[in-house]
Short mmCIF file of C-alpha atoms and ligand atoms in Angstrom, two decimals:
data_model
loop_
_atom_site.label_atom_id
_atom_site.label_comp_id
_atom_site.label_asym_id
_atom_site.label_seq_id
_atom_site.Cartn_x
_atom_site.Cartn_y
_atom_site.Cartn_z
CA UNK A 88 39.44 -10.82 17.95
CA UNK A 89 37.37 -10.90 14.55
CA UNK A 90 34.15 -9.35 14.95
CA UNK A 91 31.47 -12.18 14.49
CA UNK A 92 28.22 -11.38 12.93
CA UNK A 93 24.74 -13.11 12.77
CA UNK A 94 21.80 -13.11 10.26
CA UNK A 95 18.49 -11.77 11.34
CA UNK A 96 15.44 -14.15 11.18
CA UNK A 97 12.13 -13.61 12.73
CA UNK A 98 13.39 -10.86 15.02
CA UNK A 99 16.27 -13.15 16.42
CA UNK A 100 20.01 -13.03 15.64
CA UNK A 101 20.93 -16.41 14.41
CA UNK A 102 24.40 -18.14 14.02
CA UNK A 103 25.10 -19.71 10.74
CA UNK A 104 26.05 -23.55 10.32
CA UNK A 105 29.06 -22.44 8.26
CA UNK A 106 30.60 -18.83 7.75
CA UNK A 107 33.06 -16.83 5.77
CA UNK A 108 35.78 -14.24 6.37
CA UNK A 109 34.74 -10.94 5.15
CA UNK A 110 38.09 -9.18 4.04
CA UNK A 111 38.63 -5.56 3.17
CA UNK A 112 38.92 -4.94 -0.58
CA UNK A 113 41.75 -2.50 0.20
CA UNK A 114 44.01 -4.13 2.86
CA UNK A 115 42.92 -7.83 2.64
CA UNK A 116 42.58 -7.71 6.26
CA UNK A 117 39.66 -9.89 7.94
CA UNK A 118 37.02 -7.49 8.88
CA UNK A 119 34.39 -9.78 10.29
CA UNK A 120 33.21 -13.42 10.37
CA UNK A 121 29.88 -13.65 8.47
CA UNK A 122 27.39 -16.62 8.62
CA UNK A 123 26.19 -18.18 5.33
CA UNK A 124 22.31 -18.66 5.28
CA UNK A 125 21.18 -22.02 4.17
CA UNK A 126 18.25 -22.74 2.00
CA UNK A 127 16.42 -23.69 5.08
CA UNK A 128 17.51 -20.43 6.71
CA UNK A 129 16.03 -18.61 3.62
CA UNK A 130 12.68 -20.57 3.79
CA UNK A 131 12.33 -19.78 7.49
CA UNK A 132 12.91 -16.20 6.84
CA UNK A 133 10.00 -16.09 4.21
CA UNK A 134 7.67 -17.92 6.23
CA UNK A 135 8.40 -15.48 9.11
CA UNK A 136 8.17 -12.42 6.94
CA UNK A 137 4.65 -13.85 5.61
CA UNK A 138 3.54 -14.35 9.44
CA UNK A 139 4.73 -10.97 10.35
CA UNK A 140 2.72 -9.33 7.36
CA UNK A 141 -0.46 -9.05 9.64
CA UNK A 142 1.53 -7.10 12.18
CA UNK A 143 2.77 -4.80 9.67
CA UNK A 144 -0.51 -4.23 7.94
CA UNK A 145 -2.14 -3.57 11.19
CA UNK A 146 0.20 -0.60 11.89
CA UNK A 147 -1.39 2.82 11.01
CA UNK A 148 0.39 5.06 8.54
CA UNK A 149 1.32 7.15 11.32
CA UNK A 150 2.95 4.36 13.21
CA UNK A 151 4.89 3.14 10.05
CA UNK A 152 5.97 6.55 9.43
CA UNK A 153 7.22 7.11 13.07
CA UNK A 154 9.23 3.89 12.71
CA UNK A 155 10.93 5.05 9.56
CA UNK A 156 11.71 8.67 11.18
CA UNK A 157 13.09 7.02 14.16
CA UNK A 158 15.62 4.68 11.95
CA UNK A 159 16.69 8.04 10.22
CA UNK A 160 17.33 9.73 13.72
CA UNK A 161 19.28 6.38 14.78
CA UNK A 162 21.42 6.65 11.64
CA UNK A 163 22.17 10.19 12.37
CA UNK A 164 23.35 9.26 15.88
CA UNK A 165 25.56 6.46 14.53
CA UNK A 166 26.62 8.37 11.58
CA UNK A 167 30.38 8.01 11.71
CA UNK A 168 30.12 4.38 12.58
CA UNK A 169 28.13 3.73 9.56
CA UNK A 170 30.54 5.61 7.25
CA UNK A 171 33.40 3.42 8.76
CA UNK A 172 31.54 0.28 7.96
CA UNK A 173 31.51 1.23 4.42
CA UNK A 174 35.26 2.09 4.30
CA UNK A 175 35.95 -1.52 5.54
CA UNK A 176 33.45 -3.60 3.57
CA UNK A 177 33.38 -2.08 0.03
CA UNK A 178 36.63 0.47 0.35
CA UNK A 179 34.37 3.62 -0.02
CA UNK A 180 36.67 6.43 0.57
CA UNK A 181 35.53 8.20 3.77
CA UNK A 182 34.22 11.32 2.14
CA UNK A 183 32.04 9.46 -0.21
CA UNK A 184 30.95 7.17 2.55
CA UNK A 185 29.69 10.02 4.68
CA UNK A 186 27.78 11.02 1.55
CA UNK A 187 26.31 7.91 1.13
CA UNK A 188 25.10 7.86 4.81
CA UNK A 189 23.74 11.40 4.80
CA UNK A 190 21.63 10.24 1.64
CA UNK A 191 20.59 7.15 3.64
CA UNK A 192 19.12 9.15 6.25
CA UNK A 193 17.37 11.40 3.76
CA UNK A 194 15.94 8.32 1.95
CA UNK A 195 14.25 7.14 5.17
CA UNK A 196 13.05 10.49 5.95
CA UNK A 197 11.26 10.73 2.62
CA UNK A 198 9.99 7.15 3.07
CA UNK A 199 8.59 8.29 6.71
CA UNK A 200 6.65 11.18 4.59
CA UNK A 201 5.44 8.87 1.94
CA UNK A 202 3.97 6.61 4.40
CA UNK A 203 1.57 9.28 5.13
CA UNK A 204 0.58 9.93 1.79
CA UNK A 205 -0.76 6.60 0.34
CA UNK A 206 -4.05 7.32 -1.28
CA UNK A 207 -6.41 5.99 -3.76
CA UNK A 208 -9.00 8.08 -5.73
CA UNK A 209 -12.76 8.09 -6.32
CA UNK A 210 -13.86 6.73 -9.67
CA UNK A 211 -16.80 8.28 -11.63
CA UNK A 212 -18.61 5.15 -12.01
CA UNK A 213 -21.67 6.95 -13.49
CA UNK A 214 -19.45 7.99 -16.47
CA UNK A 215 -20.38 4.63 -18.08
CA UNK A 216 -23.87 3.66 -19.08
CA UNK A 217 -23.98 0.75 -16.64
CA UNK A 218 -22.35 2.84 -13.77
CA UNK A 219 -25.56 4.79 -12.53
CA UNK A 220 -26.21 4.45 -8.70
CA UNK A 221 -22.57 3.00 -8.21
CA UNK A 222 -19.88 4.67 -6.10
CA UNK A 223 -16.25 3.43 -6.74
CA UNK A 224 -12.94 4.09 -4.97
CA UNK A 225 -9.62 2.53 -4.93
CA UNK A 226 -6.95 2.04 -1.96
CA UNK A 227 -3.59 0.98 -2.09
CA UNK A 228 -2.63 -2.30 -0.15
CA UNK A 229 0.74 -3.58 0.62
CA UNK A 230 1.76 -6.55 -1.57
CA UNK A 231 2.87 -8.79 1.46
CA UNK A 232 6.55 -10.11 1.29
CA UNK A 233 9.11 -8.36 -0.77
CA UNK A 234 12.55 -10.04 -1.66
CA UNK A 235 15.15 -7.53 -1.88
CA UNK A 236 18.40 -8.27 -3.62
CA UNK A 237 21.01 -5.57 -3.31
CA UNK A 238 24.48 -4.72 -4.71
CA UNK A 239 27.86 -3.76 -3.03
CA UNK A 240 28.17 -0.26 -4.22
CA UNK A 241 25.70 1.68 -2.08
CA UNK A 242 24.94 -0.98 0.41
CA UNK A 243 23.29 1.54 2.90
CA UNK A 244 21.31 3.72 0.51
CA UNK A 245 20.28 1.16 -2.09
CA UNK A 246 18.88 -1.07 0.99
CA UNK A 247 17.09 2.08 2.02
CA UNK A 248 15.60 2.36 -1.51
CA UNK A 249 14.05 -1.08 -0.82
CA UNK A 250 13.32 -1.04 2.86
CA UNK A 251 11.84 2.49 2.96
CA UNK A 252 9.15 2.16 0.43
CA UNK A 253 8.40 -1.55 1.50
CA UNK A 254 7.83 -0.32 5.07
CA UNK A 255 6.08 2.76 4.12
CA UNK A 256 3.49 0.79 2.38
CA UNK A 257 3.07 -1.94 5.00
CA UNK A 258 5.22 -4.73 3.49
CA UNK A 259 7.55 -6.90 4.83
CA UNK A 260 11.04 -7.89 3.49
CA UNK A 261 13.68 -10.50 3.09
CA UNK A 262 16.89 -8.87 2.47
CA UNK A 263 19.86 -10.36 0.70
CA UNK A 264 22.71 -7.97 0.68
CA UNK A 265 25.70 -8.57 -1.67
CA UNK A 266 28.21 -11.03 -0.05
CA UNK A 267 30.83 -8.42 0.17
CA UNK A 268 28.58 -5.79 1.93
CA UNK A 269 26.73 -7.55 4.65
CA UNK A 270 27.83 -5.46 7.72
CA UNK A 271 25.70 -2.35 6.44
CA UNK A 272 22.73 -4.48 6.08
CA UNK A 273 23.09 -5.99 9.52
CA UNK A 274 23.58 -2.55 10.98
CA UNK A 275 20.38 -1.44 9.19
CA UNK A 276 18.41 -4.40 10.80
CA UNK A 277 19.90 -3.49 14.25
CA UNK A 278 18.60 0.08 13.64
CA UNK A 279 15.13 -0.96 12.55
CA UNK A 280 15.05 -3.33 15.68
CA UNK A 281 15.92 -0.37 17.83
CA UNK A 282 13.39 1.74 16.03
CA UNK A 283 10.49 -0.63 16.98
CA UNK A 284 9.72 -2.52 13.65
CA UNK A 285 7.52 -5.52 14.41
CA UNK A 286 9.60 -8.57 14.90
CA UNK A 287 9.91 -10.47 11.55
CA UNK A 288 9.10 -7.59 9.20
CA UNK A 289 12.74 -7.39 8.23
CA UNK A 290 14.70 -10.51 7.65
CA UNK A 291 18.58 -10.37 6.66
CA UNK A 292 19.76 -13.71 4.82
CA UNK A 293 23.31 -13.79 3.89
CA UNK A 294 25.14 -15.81 1.21
CA UNK A 295 26.06 -16.32 -2.48
CA UNK A 296 23.47 -14.84 -4.83
CA UNK A 297 23.36 -17.78 -7.16
CA UNK A 298 22.69 -20.07 -4.13
CA UNK A 299 20.18 -18.34 -1.89
CA UNK A 300 19.11 -15.68 -4.20
CA UNK A 301 17.34 -18.19 -6.46
CA UNK A 302 15.14 -19.44 -3.28
CA UNK A 303 13.71 -15.92 -2.98
CA UNK A 304 13.40 -15.30 -6.79
CA UNK A 305 11.39 -18.60 -7.16
CA UNK A 306 9.49 -18.58 -3.84
CA UNK A 307 5.59 -18.28 -4.32
CA UNK A 308 5.14 -16.40 -0.96
CA UNK A 309 7.25 -13.66 -2.45
CA UNK A 310 5.29 -11.07 -4.18
CA UNK A 311 7.82 -8.80 -5.77
CA UNK A 312 11.56 -9.01 -6.29
CA UNK A 313 13.17 -5.75 -6.21
CA UNK A 314 16.70 -6.12 -7.39
CA UNK A 315 19.54 -3.68 -8.03
CA UNK A 316 22.63 -5.07 -9.80
CA UNK A 317 24.11 -6.27 -13.02
CA UNK A 318 22.26 -7.02 -16.21
CA UNK A 319 23.23 -10.63 -16.29
CA UNK A 320 21.83 -11.34 -12.85
CA UNK A 321 18.67 -9.13 -13.80
CA UNK A 322 17.97 -11.27 -16.73
CA UNK A 323 18.31 -14.40 -14.84
CA UNK A 324 15.97 -13.23 -12.07
CA UNK A 325 13.53 -12.13 -14.79
CA UNK A 326 13.84 -15.67 -16.43
CA UNK A 327 13.06 -17.38 -13.08
CA UNK A 328 10.42 -15.06 -11.32
CA UNK A 329 7.50 -16.14 -13.16
CA UNK A 330 4.45 -14.09 -12.61
CA UNK A 331 5.70 -12.30 -9.73
CA UNK A 332 6.31 -8.60 -10.08
CA UNK A 333 10.00 -7.38 -10.60
CA UNK A 334 11.81 -4.15 -10.26
CA UNK A 335 15.11 -4.29 -11.93
CA UNK A 336 17.62 -1.52 -11.46
CA UNK A 337 20.62 -2.47 -13.68
CA UNK A 338 23.86 -1.06 -15.21
CA UNK A 339 24.84 1.49 -17.54
CA UNK A 340 27.73 3.26 -19.50
CA UNK A 341 26.38 6.73 -18.75
CA UNK A 342 27.23 9.39 -21.06
CA UNK A 343 27.66 13.37 -21.15
CA UNK A 344 27.45 15.76 -23.96
CA UNK A 345 29.32 18.94 -23.59
CA UNK A 346 28.16 21.48 -26.12
CA UNK A 347 28.10 24.92 -24.85
CA UNK A 348 29.17 26.07 -21.50
CA UNK A 349 29.74 29.17 -19.53
CA UNK A 350 32.33 27.73 -17.14
CA UNK A 351 34.64 25.26 -18.76
CA UNK A 352 36.79 24.79 -15.51
CA UNK A 353 33.70 23.92 -13.33
CA UNK A 354 32.06 21.58 -15.95
CA UNK A 355 35.33 19.75 -16.52
CA UNK A 356 36.12 19.36 -12.94
CA UNK A 357 32.50 18.15 -12.27
CA UNK A 358 33.06 15.28 -14.91
CA UNK A 359 36.14 14.12 -13.15
CA UNK A 360 34.13 13.94 -9.94
CA UNK A 361 31.28 11.96 -11.90
CA UNK A 362 33.82 9.48 -13.57
CA UNK A 363 36.05 8.65 -10.64
CA UNK A 364 33.87 8.92 -7.37
CA UNK A 365 34.14 5.49 -5.45
CA UNK A 366 36.34 4.36 -8.41
CA UNK A 367 33.66 4.51 -11.15
CA UNK A 368 31.67 1.82 -9.30
CA UNK A 369 28.44 3.72 -9.55
CA UNK A 370 25.73 2.85 -11.86
CA UNK A 371 25.57 6.58 -13.27
CA UNK A 372 29.18 7.15 -13.19
CA UNK A 373 30.45 9.25 -16.13
CA UNK A 374 31.80 6.87 -18.67
CA UNK A 375 31.76 8.52 -22.08
CA UNK A 376 32.16 12.20 -22.59
CA UNK A 377 31.25 13.58 -26.14
CA UNK A 378 32.59 17.26 -26.37
CA UNK A 379 32.03 19.80 -29.22
CA UNK A 380 35.45 20.05 -31.06
CA UNK A 381 36.11 23.60 -30.22
CA UNK A 382 36.10 22.80 -26.60
CA UNK A 383 37.71 19.19 -26.72
CA UNK A 384 41.45 20.51 -26.25
CA UNK A 385 40.51 22.46 -23.30
CA UNK A 386 38.29 19.99 -21.67
CA UNK A 387 40.80 17.27 -21.85
CA UNK A 388 43.48 19.48 -20.50
CA UNK A 389 41.65 20.57 -17.28
CA UNK A 390 40.13 16.89 -16.91
CA UNK A 391 43.61 15.41 -17.02
CA UNK A 392 45.13 17.93 -14.47
CA UNK A 393 42.28 17.55 -12.10
CA UNK A 394 42.31 13.63 -12.20
CA UNK A 395 46.15 13.64 -11.66
CA UNK A 396 45.47 15.57 -8.37
CA UNK A 397 43.19 12.67 -7.00
CA UNK A 398 44.66 11.18 -4.01
CA UNK A 399 44.93 7.32 -4.28
CA UNK A 400 45.01 5.46 -0.95
CA UNK A 401 43.41 3.92 2.38
CA UNK A 402 39.52 4.70 2.15
CA UNK A 403 39.68 5.32 5.82
CA UNK A 404 41.82 8.36 5.44
CA UNK A 405 40.12 11.75 5.25
CA UNK A 406 41.95 12.86 2.17
CA UNK A 407 41.72 9.75 -0.04
CA UNK A 408 39.72 10.22 -3.15
CA UNK A 409 40.29 6.77 -5.01
CA UNK A 410 40.78 3.60 -3.27
CA UNK A 411 40.54 -0.22 -4.24
CA UNK A 412 38.05 -1.61 -6.52
CA UNK A 413 35.76 -4.12 -4.99
CA UNK A 414 37.70 -7.35 -6.40
CA UNK A 415 41.11 -7.62 -7.86
CA UNK A 416 39.48 -9.56 -10.71
CA UNK A 417 37.48 -6.42 -11.72
CA UNK A 418 40.65 -4.44 -11.49
CA UNK A 419 42.43 -6.88 -13.83
CA UNK A 420 39.23 -6.82 -16.24
CA UNK A 421 39.53 -3.10 -16.20
CA UNK A 422 43.11 -3.11 -16.93
CA UNK A 423 42.52 -5.27 -19.97
CA UNK A 424 39.87 -2.99 -21.38
CA UNK A 425 42.51 -0.08 -21.08
CA UNK A 426 45.24 -1.94 -22.92
CA UNK A 427 42.65 -3.01 -25.67
CA UNK A 428 41.99 0.77 -26.20
CA UNK A 429 45.50 1.44 -26.31
CA UNK A 430 46.32 -1.19 -28.86
CA UNK A 431 43.42 0.15 -30.93
CA UNK A 432 45.24 3.57 -31.01
CA UNK A 433 43.45 5.51 -28.25
CA UNK A 434 45.54 7.97 -26.11
CA UNK A 435 45.94 7.23 -22.32
CA UNK A 436 45.94 10.83 -21.03
CA UNK A 437 46.60 9.74 -17.57
CA UNK A 438 46.33 6.82 -15.24
CA UNK A 439 45.98 3.35 -16.96
CA UNK A 440 47.99 1.32 -14.30
CA UNK A 441 46.99 -1.11 -11.88
CA UNK A 442 48.28 -1.95 -8.44
CA UNK A 443 46.54 -4.82 -7.02
CA UNK A 444 42.86 -3.87 -6.86
CA UNK A 445 43.45 -0.18 -7.40
CA UNK A 446 43.22 1.12 -10.91
CA UNK A 447 44.56 4.94 -11.39
CA UNK A 448 41.94 7.26 -12.49
CA UNK A 449 42.34 6.86 -16.29
CA UNK A 450 41.22 9.11 -19.12
CA UNK A 451 41.04 7.72 -22.61
CA UNK A 452 41.01 10.04 -25.50
CA UNK A 453 40.01 9.42 -29.17
CA UNK A 454 38.95 5.92 -28.54
CA UNK A 455 37.25 3.79 -31.40
CA UNK A 456 33.72 3.41 -30.28
CA UNK A 457 33.42 -0.32 -31.00
CA UNK A 458 35.84 -1.29 -28.02
CA UNK A 459 34.63 -2.72 -24.78
CA UNK A 460 35.46 0.42 -22.84
CA UNK A 461 32.78 2.25 -24.89
CA UNK A 462 30.04 -0.39 -25.49
CA UNK A 463 30.07 -2.28 -22.13
CA UNK A 464 29.71 -1.07 -18.51
CA UNK A 465 33.31 -0.24 -17.26
CA UNK A 466 32.25 0.20 -13.55
CA UNK A 467 35.95 1.17 -12.98
CA UNK A 468 37.66 4.71 -12.93
CA UNK A 469 37.87 5.05 -16.49
CA UNK A 470 36.43 7.59 -18.80
CA UNK A 471 36.57 8.23 -22.51
CA UNK A 472 36.49 11.53 -24.10
CA UNK A 473 35.59 11.86 -27.72
CA UNK A 474 35.07 15.05 -29.90
CA UNK A 475 31.90 15.74 -32.23
CA UNK A 476 31.08 18.18 -34.77
CA UNK A 477 27.38 18.61 -34.48
CA UNK A 478 24.89 18.03 -31.63
CA UNK A 479 22.86 15.26 -33.62
CA UNK A 480 25.98 13.36 -34.09
CA UNK A 481 26.47 13.43 -30.24
CA UNK A 482 22.88 12.41 -29.63
CA UNK A 483 23.52 9.43 -31.82
CA UNK A 484 26.84 8.40 -29.96
CA UNK A 485 24.88 8.81 -26.55
CA UNK A 486 22.14 6.41 -27.97
CA UNK A 487 24.49 3.90 -29.43
CA UNK A 488 24.49 1.81 -26.34
CA UNK A 489 22.64 -1.18 -25.05
CA UNK A 490 21.94 0.82 -21.87
CA UNK A 491 19.60 3.82 -20.92
CA UNK A 492 19.94 4.86 -17.41
CA UNK A 493 20.60 8.50 -17.23
CA UNK A 494 22.29 11.07 -19.58
CA UNK A 495 23.85 14.70 -18.94
CA UNK A 496 23.76 17.43 -21.53
CA UNK A 497 25.66 20.80 -21.06
CA UNK A 498 24.01 23.32 -23.46
CA UNK A 499 23.24 27.03 -23.15
CA UNK A 500 20.36 26.62 -25.72
CA UNK A 501 16.89 25.99 -24.40
CA UNK A 502 15.88 24.30 -27.81
CA UNK A 503 18.96 22.03 -27.59
CA UNK A 504 18.00 20.97 -24.07
CA UNK A 505 14.29 20.24 -25.15
CA UNK A 506 15.54 18.39 -28.30
CA UNK A 507 17.97 16.22 -26.20
CA UNK A 508 15.12 15.51 -23.54
CA UNK A 509 13.14 14.26 -26.66
CA UNK A 510 15.69 12.28 -28.36
CA UNK A 511 18.02 10.43 -25.93
CA UNK A 512 16.96 7.12 -24.97
CA UNK A 513 17.26 7.10 -21.09
CA UNK A 514 15.31 7.16 -17.93
CA UNK A 515 16.54 10.60 -17.05
CA UNK A 516 18.10 13.49 -19.04
CA UNK A 517 20.07 15.89 -16.62
CA UNK A 518 20.63 19.44 -18.28
CA UNK A 519 23.70 21.27 -17.29
CA UNK A 520 24.99 18.55 -15.01
CA UNK A 521 26.52 15.06 -15.10
CA UNK A 522 24.28 11.87 -15.46
CA UNK A 523 25.61 10.85 -11.97
CA UNK A 524 23.16 13.39 -10.56
CA UNK A 525 20.64 11.78 -8.17
CA UNK A 526 18.56 12.95 -5.09
CA UNK A 527 16.59 10.23 -3.46
CA UNK A 528 13.04 11.26 -4.10
CA UNK A 529 13.28 11.59 -7.85
CA UNK A 530 12.00 8.89 -10.08
CA UNK A 531 15.12 6.98 -11.13
CA UNK A 532 15.55 3.91 -13.39
CA UNK A 533 16.38 3.01 -16.89
CA UNK A 534 15.27 1.85 -20.21
CA UNK A 535 16.84 -0.62 -22.63
CA UNK A 536 19.27 -3.03 -20.59
CA UNK A 537 19.23 -0.53 -17.74
CA UNK A 538 16.22 -2.25 -16.41
CA UNK A 539 12.47 -1.96 -15.59
CA UNK A 540 10.49 -0.10 -13.05
CA UNK A 541 11.32 3.24 -11.06
CA UNK A 542 12.88 3.80 -7.75
CA UNK A 543 12.75 7.14 -5.90
CA UNK A 544 10.64 6.68 -2.71
CA UNK A 545 7.22 7.70 -4.10
CA UNK A 546 7.53 5.56 -7.19
CA UNK A 547 8.94 2.52 -5.39
CA UNK A 548 6.14 2.82 -2.81
CA UNK A 549 3.62 2.63 -5.51
CA UNK A 550 5.23 -0.40 -7.17
CA UNK A 551 5.24 -2.21 -3.97
CA UNK A 552 1.45 -1.71 -3.24
CA UNK A 553 -1.59 -3.43 -5.14
CA UNK A 554 -4.61 -1.30 -6.21
CA UNK A 555 -7.75 -2.45 -4.93
CA UNK A 556 -11.21 -1.35 -6.03
CA UNK A 557 -14.35 -0.99 -4.02
CA UNK A 558 -17.74 -0.43 -5.44
CA UNK A 559 -21.00 0.35 -3.69
CA UNK A 560 -24.05 -0.39 -5.23
CA UNK A 561 -26.42 2.47 -3.95
CA UNK A 562 -29.60 1.89 -6.17
P1 LIG B 537 25.57 -8.34 -9.05
O1 LIG B 537 26.74 -9.01 -9.34
O2 LIG B 537 24.39 -8.43 -10.01
O3 LIG B 537 25.05 -8.55 -7.60
C1 LIG B 537 23.94 -7.86 -7.17
C2 LIG B 537 23.23 -8.78 -5.95
O4 LIG B 537 22.74 -9.89 -6.92
C3 LIG B 537 24.17 -9.24 -4.83
O5 LIG B 537 23.57 -9.31 -3.74
C4 LIG B 537 24.53 -10.67 -5.51
O6 LIG B 537 24.91 -11.42 -4.61
C5 LIG B 537 23.11 -11.11 -5.92
N1 LIG B 537 23.24 -12.23 -7.09
C6 LIG B 537 24.28 -12.64 -7.68
N2 LIG B 537 23.85 -13.74 -8.42
C7 LIG B 537 22.47 -13.89 -8.26
C8 LIG B 537 21.45 -14.84 -8.85
N3 LIG B 537 21.80 -15.72 -9.61
N4 LIG B 537 20.20 -14.56 -8.24
C9 LIG B 537 19.86 -13.84 -7.33
N5 LIG B 537 20.80 -13.07 -6.87
C10 LIG B 537 22.01 -13.05 -7.31
O7 LIG B 537 26.13 -6.70 -9.02
P2 LIG B 537 27.07 -5.97 -8.18
O8 LIG B 537 28.54 -6.40 -8.74
O9 LIG B 537 27.00 -6.09 -6.59
O10 LIG B 537 26.74 -4.43 -8.36
C11 LIG B 537 27.19 -3.69 -9.45
C12 LIG B 537 26.09 -3.64 -10.52
O11 LIG B 537 24.87 -3.04 -10.13
C13 LIG B 537 26.53 -2.99 -11.82
O12 LIG B 537 26.06 -3.49 -13.04
C14 LIG B 537 25.72 -1.61 -11.53
O13 LIG B 537 25.50 -0.80 -12.66
C15 LIG B 537 24.48 -2.11 -10.95
N6 LIG B 537 23.82 -1.10 -10.11
C16 LIG B 537 22.75 -0.38 -10.64
C17 LIG B 537 22.00 0.59 -9.96
C18 LIG B 537 20.69 1.06 -10.34
O14 LIG B 537 20.10 1.76 -9.48
N7 LIG B 537 20.35 1.01 -11.63
C19 LIG B 537 22.56 0.98 -8.80
C20 LIG B 537 23.63 0.40 -8.25
C21 LIG B 537 24.47 -0.64 -8.86
P3 LIG B 537 26.55 -11.92 -4.26
O15 LIG B 537 26.88 -10.51 -3.89
O16 LIG B 537 26.54 -12.95 -3.11
O17 LIG B 537 27.02 -12.29 -5.60
#
């Protein structure tokens, strides 16, 4: 019997007037029957979230922290079930799925801590001529209702990056997960219900972004849209959201420079991990590698050997490294980009083939830099490796991109490391590791087309508050 799920509005589980069959990207099997929220459902969700705002604001910092802490503990208890949800709805291999659930738990724990740290400051009012006899301080207040729109690729942890800071600061949330990954959002709502979150503080509406996403983006009662997803949708949201705040965490074609290293085997293997984990469907996946010419042959030899050892298969199997991409049409697009590179004279060192939604881990060498595979976001298990002669040239290659999320630089020179930090146009420079490195409390976000605003619990919590000033006239 097909599992039938419901949306979550005003603390109630609600059927939809219509529904769709959620299919596994790997097997095509129907995983669940999912309701479509209508525009009216979304409007009801926003209204309920607005009404629940008073209850949320009335909670003490300790109470908000305890709810988040309890949610983290419930995720721990349902750890394996959550990992299996990921294998089903987005074909994330079990090893990577467990890693995501572990991070989700940590994200909620950081949020539980952050709830206790929201502070303002005293303002030295009498530093101004007109400020004598005045005492001023600031406090942080919740914004109100937050609209959260999330992508398919980390459906537990990227939802946690919206809900954790929102609840830490006392906001309520209307969440619209990606249509392909509603099960993780529904499980998250079940967990928060069990954790004692006030009814109405979290709403989960489900449906196609272009249809119900717009309702959230344009609704005047929503004070901030926090969005993670593609540049195209990010631009659309920015154009439609008017004066409301927006946090946009968008795509990238992340690069790594390998200049001087002690352990070439370890670094090359790490690049394989960064390029092919979850079939490269990671916003900071390693897509472009620039290697000092003297090291180039050795790096491509180790990377090719390591990539060919990766096991392709069923995401629910313990040993699987690479599985299906989210949609067959994305795999077809990736295959076309590989062919374009081949036709332009690049060497396909391994992979390059497609089987349905699966693209083999593909390493491309000596690709001309004007190709799609270099200039656009691949979001597929494909990595390019090109040699360079001097460090400045490598920095130029990294910066020659519309994106700027994170970059990795391997160097044994402290001067070069500082120079790279200064010159590379990204939100985060990772020295001696790949750009895919992320822990959940660090500030995270991009420049250029990679977005605006920062996540990482402390930073997102601040974005989800309004600064209020109070002044006492003591004269
Ligand atoms: P997407 O197609 O942009 O979708 C993201 C979310 O937006 C989904 O919930 C989607 O709903 C919704 N949406 C689609 N059209 C919309 C519209 N017109 N108005 C409002 N919402 C709309 O992205 P994706 O394919 O799920 O995720 C991959 C992208 O996310 C990549 O570009 C990746 O780099 C980026 N990403 C960035 C980060 C980061 O932190 N910077 C992290 C992860 C992923 P439907 O599913 O119903 O279409």
